[in-house]
Tab-separated table of N, CA, C and O in Angstrom:
chain	number	residue	atom	x	y	z
A	1	MET	N	62.148	-191.128	88.739
A	1	MET	CA	62.966	-191.600	87.643
A	1	MET	C	63.641	-190.412	86.987
A	1	MET	O	63.055	-189.348	86.873
A	2	THR	N	64.874	-190.601	86.520
A	2	THR	CA	65.609	-189.497	85.931
A	2	THR	C	65.540	-189.543	84.420
A	2	THR	O	65.309	-190.589	83.828
A	3	GLU	N	65.742	-188.409	83.811
A	3	GLU	CA	65.743	-188.321	82.360
A	3	GLU	C	67.055	-188.846	81.813
A	3	GLU	O	68.098	-188.645	82.414
A	4	PRO	N	67.038	-189.496	80.644
A	4	PRO	CA	68.284	-189.932	80.037
A	4	PRO	C	69.208	-188.737	79.831
A	4	PRO	O	68.765	-187.665	79.434
A	5	GLY	N	70.481	-188.938	80.119
A	5	GLY	CA	71.437	-187.859	79.964
A	5	GLY	C	71.591	-187.005	81.205
A	5	GLY	O	72.480	-186.188	81.288
A	6	SER	N	70.706	-187.164	82.193
A	6	SER	CA	70.867	-186.413	83.429
A	6	SER	C	72.010	-187.030	84.216
A	6	SER	O	72.389	-188.163	84.002
A	7	GLY	N	72.586	-186.288	85.129
A	7	GLY	CA	73.767	-186.720	85.848
A	7	GLY	C	73.654	-188.067	86.519
A	7	GLY	O	74.583	-188.856	86.489
A	8	SER	N	72.527	-188.382	87.131
A	8	SER	CA	72.439	-189.615	87.895
A	8	SER	C	72.253	-190.848	87.013
A	8	SER	O	72.537	-191.950	87.443
A	9	ALA	N	71.792	-190.688	85.776
A	9	ALA	CA	71.549	-191.827	84.910
A	9	ALA	C	72.614	-191.974	83.816
A	9	ALA	O	72.633	-192.982	83.125
A	10	ARG	N	73.481	-191.006	83.662
A	10	ARG	CA	74.496	-191.034	82.600
A	10	ARG	C	75.721	-191.805	83.086
A	10	ARG	O	76.177	-191.616	84.205
A	11	GLY	N	76.274	-192.667	82.225
A	11	GLY	CA	77.459	-193.428	82.562
A	11	GLY	C	78.665	-192.524	82.743
A	11	GLY	O	79.060	-191.831	81.814
A	12	LEU	N	79.231	-192.517	83.940
A	12	LEU	CA	80.345	-191.637	84.265
A	12	LEU	C	81.602	-192.378	84.693
A	12	LEU	O	82.698	-191.840	84.573
A	13	TYR	N	81.452	-193.592	85.226
A	13	TYR	CA	82.555	-194.273	85.899
A	13	TYR	C	82.910	-195.586	85.215
A	13	TYR	O	82.032	-196.371	84.884
A	14	THR	N	84.209	-195.824	85.067
A	14	THR	CA	84.658	-197.121	84.568
A	14	THR	C	84.447	-198.166	85.657
A	14	THR	O	84.168	-197.833	86.809
A	15	ILE	N	84.630	-199.419	85.295
A	15	ILE	CA	84.358	-200.503	86.237
A	15	ILE	C	85.241	-200.412	87.481
A	15	ILE	O	84.779	-200.671	88.591
A	16	SER	N	86.504	-200.018	87.316
A	16	SER	CA	87.383	-199.953	88.491
A	16	SER	C	86.953	-198.854	89.453
A	16	SER	O	86.959	-199.046	90.674
A	17	VAL	N	86.527	-197.719	88.928
A	17	VAL	CA	86.056	-196.624	89.779
A	17	VAL	C	84.719	-197.004	90.420
A	17	VAL	O	84.507	-196.790	91.621
A	18	ALA	N	83.825	-197.580	89.635
A	18	ALA	CA	82.522	-198.003	90.161
A	18	ALA	C	82.706	-199.024	91.278
A	18	ALA	O	82.025	-198.955	92.307
A	19	ALA	N	83.619	-199.969	91.075
A	19	ALA	CA	83.868	-200.988	92.100
A	19	ALA	C	84.341	-200.341	93.395
A	19	ALA	O	83.881	-200.696	94.482
A	20	GLU	N	85.223	-199.385	93.277
A	20	GLU	CA	85.723	-198.696	94.467
A	20	GLU	C	84.611	-197.902	95.153
A	20	GLU	O	84.464	-197.952	96.372
A	21	LEU	N	83.825	-197.179	94.366
A	21	LEU	CA	82.736	-196.382	94.945
A	21	LEU	C	81.681	-197.242	95.633
A	21	LEU	O	81.121	-196.845	96.660
A	22	ALA	N	81.411	-198.402	95.053
A	22	ALA	CA	80.382	-199.286	95.608
A	22	ALA	C	80.936	-200.242	96.662
A	22	ALA	O	80.169	-200.890	97.367
A	23	GLY	N	82.262	-200.332	96.750
A	23	GLY	CA	82.859	-201.256	97.712
A	23	GLY	C	82.707	-202.704	97.309
A	23	GLY	O	82.551	-203.582	98.154
A	24	ILE	N	82.757	-202.955	96.002
A	24	ILE	CA	82.544	-204.293	95.452
A	24	ILE	C	83.680	-204.597	94.486
A	24	ILE	O	84.127	-203.720	93.752
A	25	ALA	N	84.133	-205.829	94.435
A	25	ALA	CA	85.191	-206.224	93.513
A	25	ALA	C	84.714	-206.108	92.057
A	25	ALA	O	83.547	-206.397	91.768
A	26	PRO	N	85.596	-205.703	91.145
A	26	PRO	CA	85.207	-205.594	89.726
A	26	PRO	C	84.617	-206.898	89.172
A	26	PRO	O	83.655	-206.854	88.391
A	27	GLN	N	85.152	-208.037	89.567
A	27	GLN	CA	84.614	-209.315	89.078
A	27	GLN	C	83.171	-209.504	89.542
A	27	GLN	O	82.339	-210.040	88.807
A	28	SER	N	82.858	-209.046	90.737
A	28	SER	CA	81.479	-209.133	91.225
A	28	SER	C	80.564	-208.253	90.376
A	28	SER	O	79.435	-208.645	90.073
A	29	LEU	N	81.034	-207.070	89.987
A	29	LEU	CA	80.237	-206.198	89.130
A	29	LEU	C	79.922	-206.899	87.812
A	29	LEU	O	78.791	-206.831	87.325
A	30	ARG	N	80.922	-207.580	87.250
A	30	ARG	CA	80.687	-208.320	86.000
A	30	ARG	C	79.642	-209.411	86.215
A	30	ARG	O	78.754	-209.616	85.388
A	31	SER	N	79.744	-210.099	87.342
A	31	SER	CA	78.789	-211.152	87.669
A	31	SER	C	77.382	-210.581	87.841
A	31	SER	O	76.403	-211.165	87.357
A	32	TYR	N	77.289	-209.458	88.517
A	32	TYR	CA	75.983	-208.833	88.720
A	32	TYR	C	75.373	-208.411	87.390
A	32	TYR	O	74.163	-208.504	87.195
A	33	GLU	N	76.209	-207.947	86.475
A	33	GLU	CA	75.699	-207.588	85.147
A	33	GLU	C	75.199	-208.835	84.420
A	33	GLU	O	74.124	-208.811	83.816
A	34	GLU	N	75.955	-209.924	84.487
A	34	GLU	CA	75.536	-211.176	83.849
A	34	GLU	C	74.198	-211.647	84.397
A	34	GLU	O	73.385	-212.208	83.660
A	35	ARG	N	73.949	-211.415	85.683
A	35	ARG	CA	72.698	-211.826	86.333
A	35	ARG	C	71.565	-210.834	86.118
A	35	ARG	O	70.446	-211.056	86.574
A	36	GLY	N	71.866	-209.697	85.482
A	36	GLY	CA	70.835	-208.700	85.224
A	36	GLY	C	70.534	-207.791	86.401
A	36	GLY	O	69.512	-207.106	86.401
A	37	LEU	N	71.407	-207.761	87.402
A	37	LEU	CA	71.173	-206.914	88.567
A	37	LEU	C	71.528	-205.458	88.299
A	37	LEU	O	71.030	-204.561	88.973
A	38	VAL	N	72.396	-205.229	87.341
A	38	VAL	CA	72.788	-203.877	86.944
A	38	VAL	C	73.058	-203.912	85.443
A	38	VAL	O	73.465	-204.945	84.912
A	39	ALA	N	72.800	-202.797	84.775
A	39	ALA	CA	72.994	-202.723	83.321
A	39	ALA	C	73.711	-201.424	82.970
A	39	ALA	O	73.085	-200.440	82.570
A	40	PRO	N	75.039	-201.408	83.136
A	40	PRO	CA	75.773	-200.177	82.825
A	40	PRO	C	75.727	-199.878	81.330
A	40	PRO	O	75.565	-200.778	80.510
A	41	ALA	N	75.890	-198.597	81.025
A	41	ALA	CA	75.989	-198.191	79.622
A	41	ALA	C	77.308	-198.727	79.072
A	41	ALA	O	78.207	-199.096	79.833
A	42	ARG	N	77.423	-198.771	77.770
A	42	ARG	CA	78.658	-199.198	77.116
A	42	ARG	C	79.088	-198.138	76.117
A	42	ARG	O	78.252	-197.550	75.429
A	43	THR	N	80.388	-197.918	76.036
A	43	THR	CA	80.920	-197.023	75.014
A	43	THR	C	80.905	-197.770	73.685
A	43	THR	O	80.649	-198.986	73.643
A	44	ASP	N	81.191	-197.073	72.610
A	44	ASP	CA	81.267	-197.728	71.303
A	44	ASP	C	82.302	-198.849	71.300
A	44	ASP	O	82.149	-199.837	70.595
A	45	GLY	N	83.331	-198.696	72.111
A	45	GLY	CA	84.365	-199.716	72.219
A	45	GLY	C	84.025	-200.843	73.177
A	45	GLY	O	84.802	-201.772	73.354
A	46	GLY	N	82.886	-200.767	73.855
A	46	GLY	CA	82.437	-201.829	74.750
A	46	GLY	C	82.793	-201.645	76.213
A	46	GLY	O	82.517	-202.519	77.030
A	47	THR	N	83.407	-200.513	76.565
A	47	THR	CA	83.761	-200.263	77.957
A	47	THR	C	82.514	-199.984	78.781
A	47	THR	O	81.671	-199.183	78.388
A	48	ARG	N	82.400	-200.652	79.917
A	48	ARG	CA	81.272	-200.403	80.821
A	48	ARG	C	81.423	-199.024	81.450
A	48	ARG	O	82.500	-198.674	81.920
A	49	MET	N	80.333	-198.280	81.494
A	49	MET	CA	80.321	-196.962	82.122
A	49	MET	C	79.142	-196.918	83.098
A	49	MET	O	77.982	-196.981	82.685
A	50	TYR	N	79.458	-196.830	84.376
A	50	TYR	CA	78.453	-196.867	85.434
A	50	TYR	C	78.007	-195.463	85.810
A	50	TYR	O	78.806	-194.546	85.915
A	51	SER	N	76.715	-195.314	86.039
A	51	SER	CA	76.121	-194.035	86.434
A	51	SER	C	76.003	-193.955	87.952
A	51	SER	O	76.208	-194.950	88.656
A	52	ASP	N	75.628	-192.783	88.434
A	52	ASP	CA	75.351	-192.637	89.870
A	52	ASP	C	74.206	-193.566	90.286
A	52	ASP	O	74.240	-194.142	91.377
A	53	ASP	N	73.206	-193.717	89.421
A	53	ASP	CA	72.107	-194.642	89.712
A	53	ASP	C	72.620	-196.079	89.826
A	53	ASP	O	72.187	-196.837	90.702
A	54	ASP	N	73.535	-196.456	88.927
A	54	ASP	CA	74.123	-197.797	88.987
A	54	ASP	C	74.886	-198.004	90.292
A	54	ASP	O	74.791	-199.068	90.910
A	55	ILE	N	75.632	-196.987	90.711
A	55	ILE	CA	76.401	-197.088	91.966
A	55	ILE	C	75.447	-197.289	93.140
A	55	ILE	O	75.671	-198.144	94.008
A	56	ALA	N	74.356	-196.534	93.176
A	56	ALA	CA	73.365	-196.690	94.250
A	56	ALA	C	72.771	-198.097	94.229
A	56	ALA	O	72.589	-198.726	95.287
A	57	ARG	N	72.493	-198.614	93.036
A	57	ARG	CA	71.932	-199.951	92.915
A	57	ARG	C	72.949	-200.993	93.389
A	57	ARG	O	72.595	-201.945	94.079
A	58	LEU	N	74.213	-200.805	93.029
A	58	LEU	CA	75.255	-201.735	93.468
A	58	LEU	C	75.410	-201.729	94.982
A	58	LEU	O	75.620	-202.782	95.600
A	59	ARG	N	75.297	-200.568	95.572
A	59	ARG	CA	75.359	-200.489	97.043
A	59	ARG	C	74.187	-201.237	97.664
A	59	ARG	O	74.330	-201.885	98.703
A	60	ARG	N	73.019	-201.157	97.040
A	60	ARG	CA	71.845	-201.894	97.530
A	60	ARG	C	72.082	-203.399	97.399
A	60	ARG	O	71.738	-204.163	98.305
A	61	VAL	N	72.663	-203.817	96.282
A	61	VAL	CA	72.997	-205.227	96.093
A	61	VAL	C	73.937	-205.691	97.199
A	61	VAL	O	73.723	-206.740	97.812
A	62	ALA	N	74.968	-204.911	97.467
A	62	ALA	CA	75.929	-205.265	98.516
A	62	ALA	C	75.255	-205.348	99.884
A	62	ALA	O	75.558	-206.244	100.686
A	63	GLU	N	74.352	-204.410	100.144
A	63	GLU	CA	73.625	-204.408	101.419
A	63	GLU	C	72.801	-205.678	101.578
A	63	GLU	O	72.820	-206.325	102.631
A	64	LEU	N	72.083	-206.058	100.532
A	64	LEU	CA	71.254	-207.263	100.586
A	64	LEU	C	72.117	-208.516	100.705
A	64	LEU	O	71.787	-209.435	101.461
A	65	ALA	N	73.239	-208.547	99.977
A	65	ALA	CA	74.140	-209.698	100.054
A	65	ALA	C	74.701	-209.844	101.468
A	65	ALA	O	74.813	-210.957	101.990
A	66	ALA	N	75.024	-208.726	102.093
A	66	ALA	CA	75.550	-208.747	103.458
A	66	ALA	C	74.512	-209.277	104.450
A	66	ALA	O	74.867	-209.814	105.502
A	67	GLN	N	73.229	-209.146	104.097
A	67	GLN	CA	72.155	-209.663	104.939
A	67	GLN	C	71.881	-211.138	104.668
A	67	GLN	O	70.994	-211.733	105.269
A	68	GLY	N	72.639	-211.717	103.735
A	68	GLY	CA	72.506	-213.141	103.452
A	68	GLY	C	71.549	-213.491	102.334
A	68	GLY	O	71.237	-214.670	102.131
A	69	VAL	N	71.094	-212.507	101.582
A	69	VAL	CA	70.175	-212.772	100.472
A	69	VAL	C	70.988	-213.266	99.272
A	69	VAL	O	72.018	-212.669	98.936
A	70	ASN	N	70.551	-214.348	98.621
A	70	ASN	CA	71.274	-214.856	97.462
A	70	ASN	C	70.963	-213.985	96.236
A	70	ASN	O	70.066	-213.138	96.268
A	71	LEU	N	71.705	-214.182	95.141
A	71	LEU	CA	71.564	-213.319	93.973
A	71	LEU	C	70.175	-213.382	93.342
A	71	LEU	O	69.654	-212.371	92.885
A	72	ALA	N	69.571	-214.557	93.338
A	72	ALA	CA	68.210	-214.662	92.805
A	72	ALA	C	67.245	-213.836	93.659
A	72	ALA	O	66.382	-213.127	93.120
A	73	GLY	N	67.394	-213.915	94.950
A	73	GLY	CA	66.553	-213.130	95.854
A	73	GLY	C	66.792	-211.641	95.702
A	73	GLY	O	65.857	-210.841	95.718
A	74	ILE	N	68.059	-211.267	95.543
A	74	ILE	CA	68.386	-209.854	95.337
A	74	ILE	C	67.724	-209.340	94.068
A	74	ILE	O	67.133	-208.260	94.064
A	75	GLY	N	67.775	-210.135	93.004
A	75	GLY	CA	67.123	-209.734	91.755
A	75	GLY	C	65.633	-209.516	91.935
A	75	GLY	O	65.073	-208.528	91.447
A	76	ARG	N	64.996	-210.412	92.658
A	76	ARG	CA	63.544	-210.287	92.890
A	76	ARG	C	63.230	-209.061	93.745
A	76	ARG	O	62.285	-208.319	93.455
A	77	ILE	N	64.016	-208.834	94.786
A	77	ILE	CA	63.812	-207.662	95.646
A	77	ILE	C	63.972	-206.379	94.846
A	77	ILE	O	63.145	-205.462	94.941
A	78	LEU	N	65.015	-206.307	94.034
A	78	LEU	CA	65.234	-205.103	93.220
A	78	LEU	C	64.094	-204.878	92.233
A	78	LEU	O	63.650	-203.741	92.034
A	79	ASP	N	63.605	-205.970	91.623
A	79	ASP	CA	62.468	-205.850	90.701
A	79	ASP	C	61.245	-205.294	91.422
A	79	ASP	O	60.548	-204.421	90.903
A	80	LEU	N	60.974	-205.802	92.623
A	80	LEU	CA	59.822	-205.333	93.391
A	80	LEU	C	59.995	-203.879	93.827
A	80	LEU	O	59.041	-203.094	93.791
A	81	GLU	N	61.214	-203.510	94.225
A	81	GLU	CA	61.466	-202.122	94.605
A	81	GLU	C	61.296	-201.188	93.410
A	81	GLU	O	60.713	-200.104	93.538
A	82	ASP	N	61.780	-201.618	92.233
A	82	ASP	CA	61.613	-200.811	91.017
A	82	ASP	C	60.137	-200.650	90.668
A	82	ASP	O	59.685	-199.565	90.303
A	83	GLU	N	59.391	-201.739	90.779
A	83	GLU	CA	57.961	-201.693	90.482
A	83	GLU	C	57.232	-200.774	91.460
A	83	GLU	O	56.357	-199.995	91.082
A	84	ASN	N	57.594	-200.846	92.725
A	84	ASN	CA	57.002	-199.984	93.743
A	84	ASN	C	57.274	-198.510	93.423
A	84	ASN	O	56.370	-197.663	93.507
A	85	THR	N	58.503	-198.208	93.047
A	85	THR	CA	58.868	-196.839	92.681
A	85	THR	C	58.057	-196.369	91.474
A	85	THR	O	57.551	-195.249	91.447
A	86	ARG	N	57.938	-197.253	90.477
A	86	ARG	CA	57.167	-196.908	89.275
A	86	ARG	C	55.705	-196.658	89.617
A	86	ARG	O	55.113	-195.672	89.166
A	87	LEU	N	55.133	-197.521	90.439
A	87	LEU	CA	53.727	-197.354	90.811
A	87	LEU	C	53.495	-196.078	91.611
A	87	LEU	O	52.488	-195.413	91.412
A	88	ARG	N	54.417	-195.762	92.489
A	88	ARG	CA	54.285	-194.511	93.239
A	88	ARG	C	54.348	-193.307	92.313
A	88	ARG	O	53.632	-192.342	92.497
A	89	GLY	N	55.204	-193.379	91.306
A	89	GLY	CA	55.291	-192.300	90.314
A	89	GLY	C	54.018	-192.180	89.504
A	89	GLY	O	53.526	-191.078	89.267
A	90	ASP	N	53.455	-193.335	89.103
A	90	ASP	CA	52.187	-193.316	88.367
A	90	ASP	C	51.066	-192.761	89.220
A	90	ASP	O	50.228	-192.006	88.749
A	91	SER	N	51.074	-193.127	90.498
A	91	SER	CA	50.042	-192.657	91.427
A	91	SER	C	50.141	-191.151	91.604
A	91	SER	O	49.121	-190.448	91.620
A	92	SER	N	51.335	-190.636	91.719
A	92	SER	CA	51.526	-189.186	91.891
A	92	SER	C	51.086	-188.434	90.652
A	92	SER	O	50.465	-187.385	90.740
A	93	ALA	N	51.411	-188.983	89.481
A	93	ALA	CA	51.030	-188.332	88.229
A	93	ALA	C	49.511	-188.318	88.063
A	93	ALA	O	48.934	-187.346	87.612
A	94	ALA	N	48.858	-189.404	88.472
A	94	ALA	CA	47.409	-189.492	88.348
A	94	ALA	C	46.719	-188.489	89.261
A	94	ALA	O	45.675	-187.940	88.925
A	95	GLY	N	47.304	-188.226	90.402
A	95	GLY	CA	46.723	-187.274	91.349
A	95	GLY	C	46.789	-185.840	90.883
A	95	GLY	O	46.030	-184.997	91.333
A	96	ARG	N	47.686	-185.558	89.939
A	96	ARG	CA	47.826	-184.187	89.434
A	96	ARG	C	46.908	-183.906	88.266
A	96	ARG	O	46.791	-182.794	87.830
A	97	GLU	N	46.309	-184.954	87.722
A	97	GLU	CA	45.442	-184.752	86.533
A	97	GLU	C	44.097	-184.224	86.919
A	97	GLU	O	43.583	-184.302	87.938
């Protein structure tokens, strides 16, 4: 996991740039946000700002969608992958104590 403000977690890209980088239509990005699949940062004016982590997550969403997984399934898979990553991090930290 990255620290807040680090390059990979900081919002760097507007929706049009993020869509191009992820290979996904901007409307799909909005839909994915509504479904809770991605949560870009927002400027004070409300502009979505996507991070490198968000772009990687969007690419994963696109990969799963291309395999025929529906949005509910994609959400569950992402939740399980996040939990797995968190548990591995907790396990590594416990081993150093």
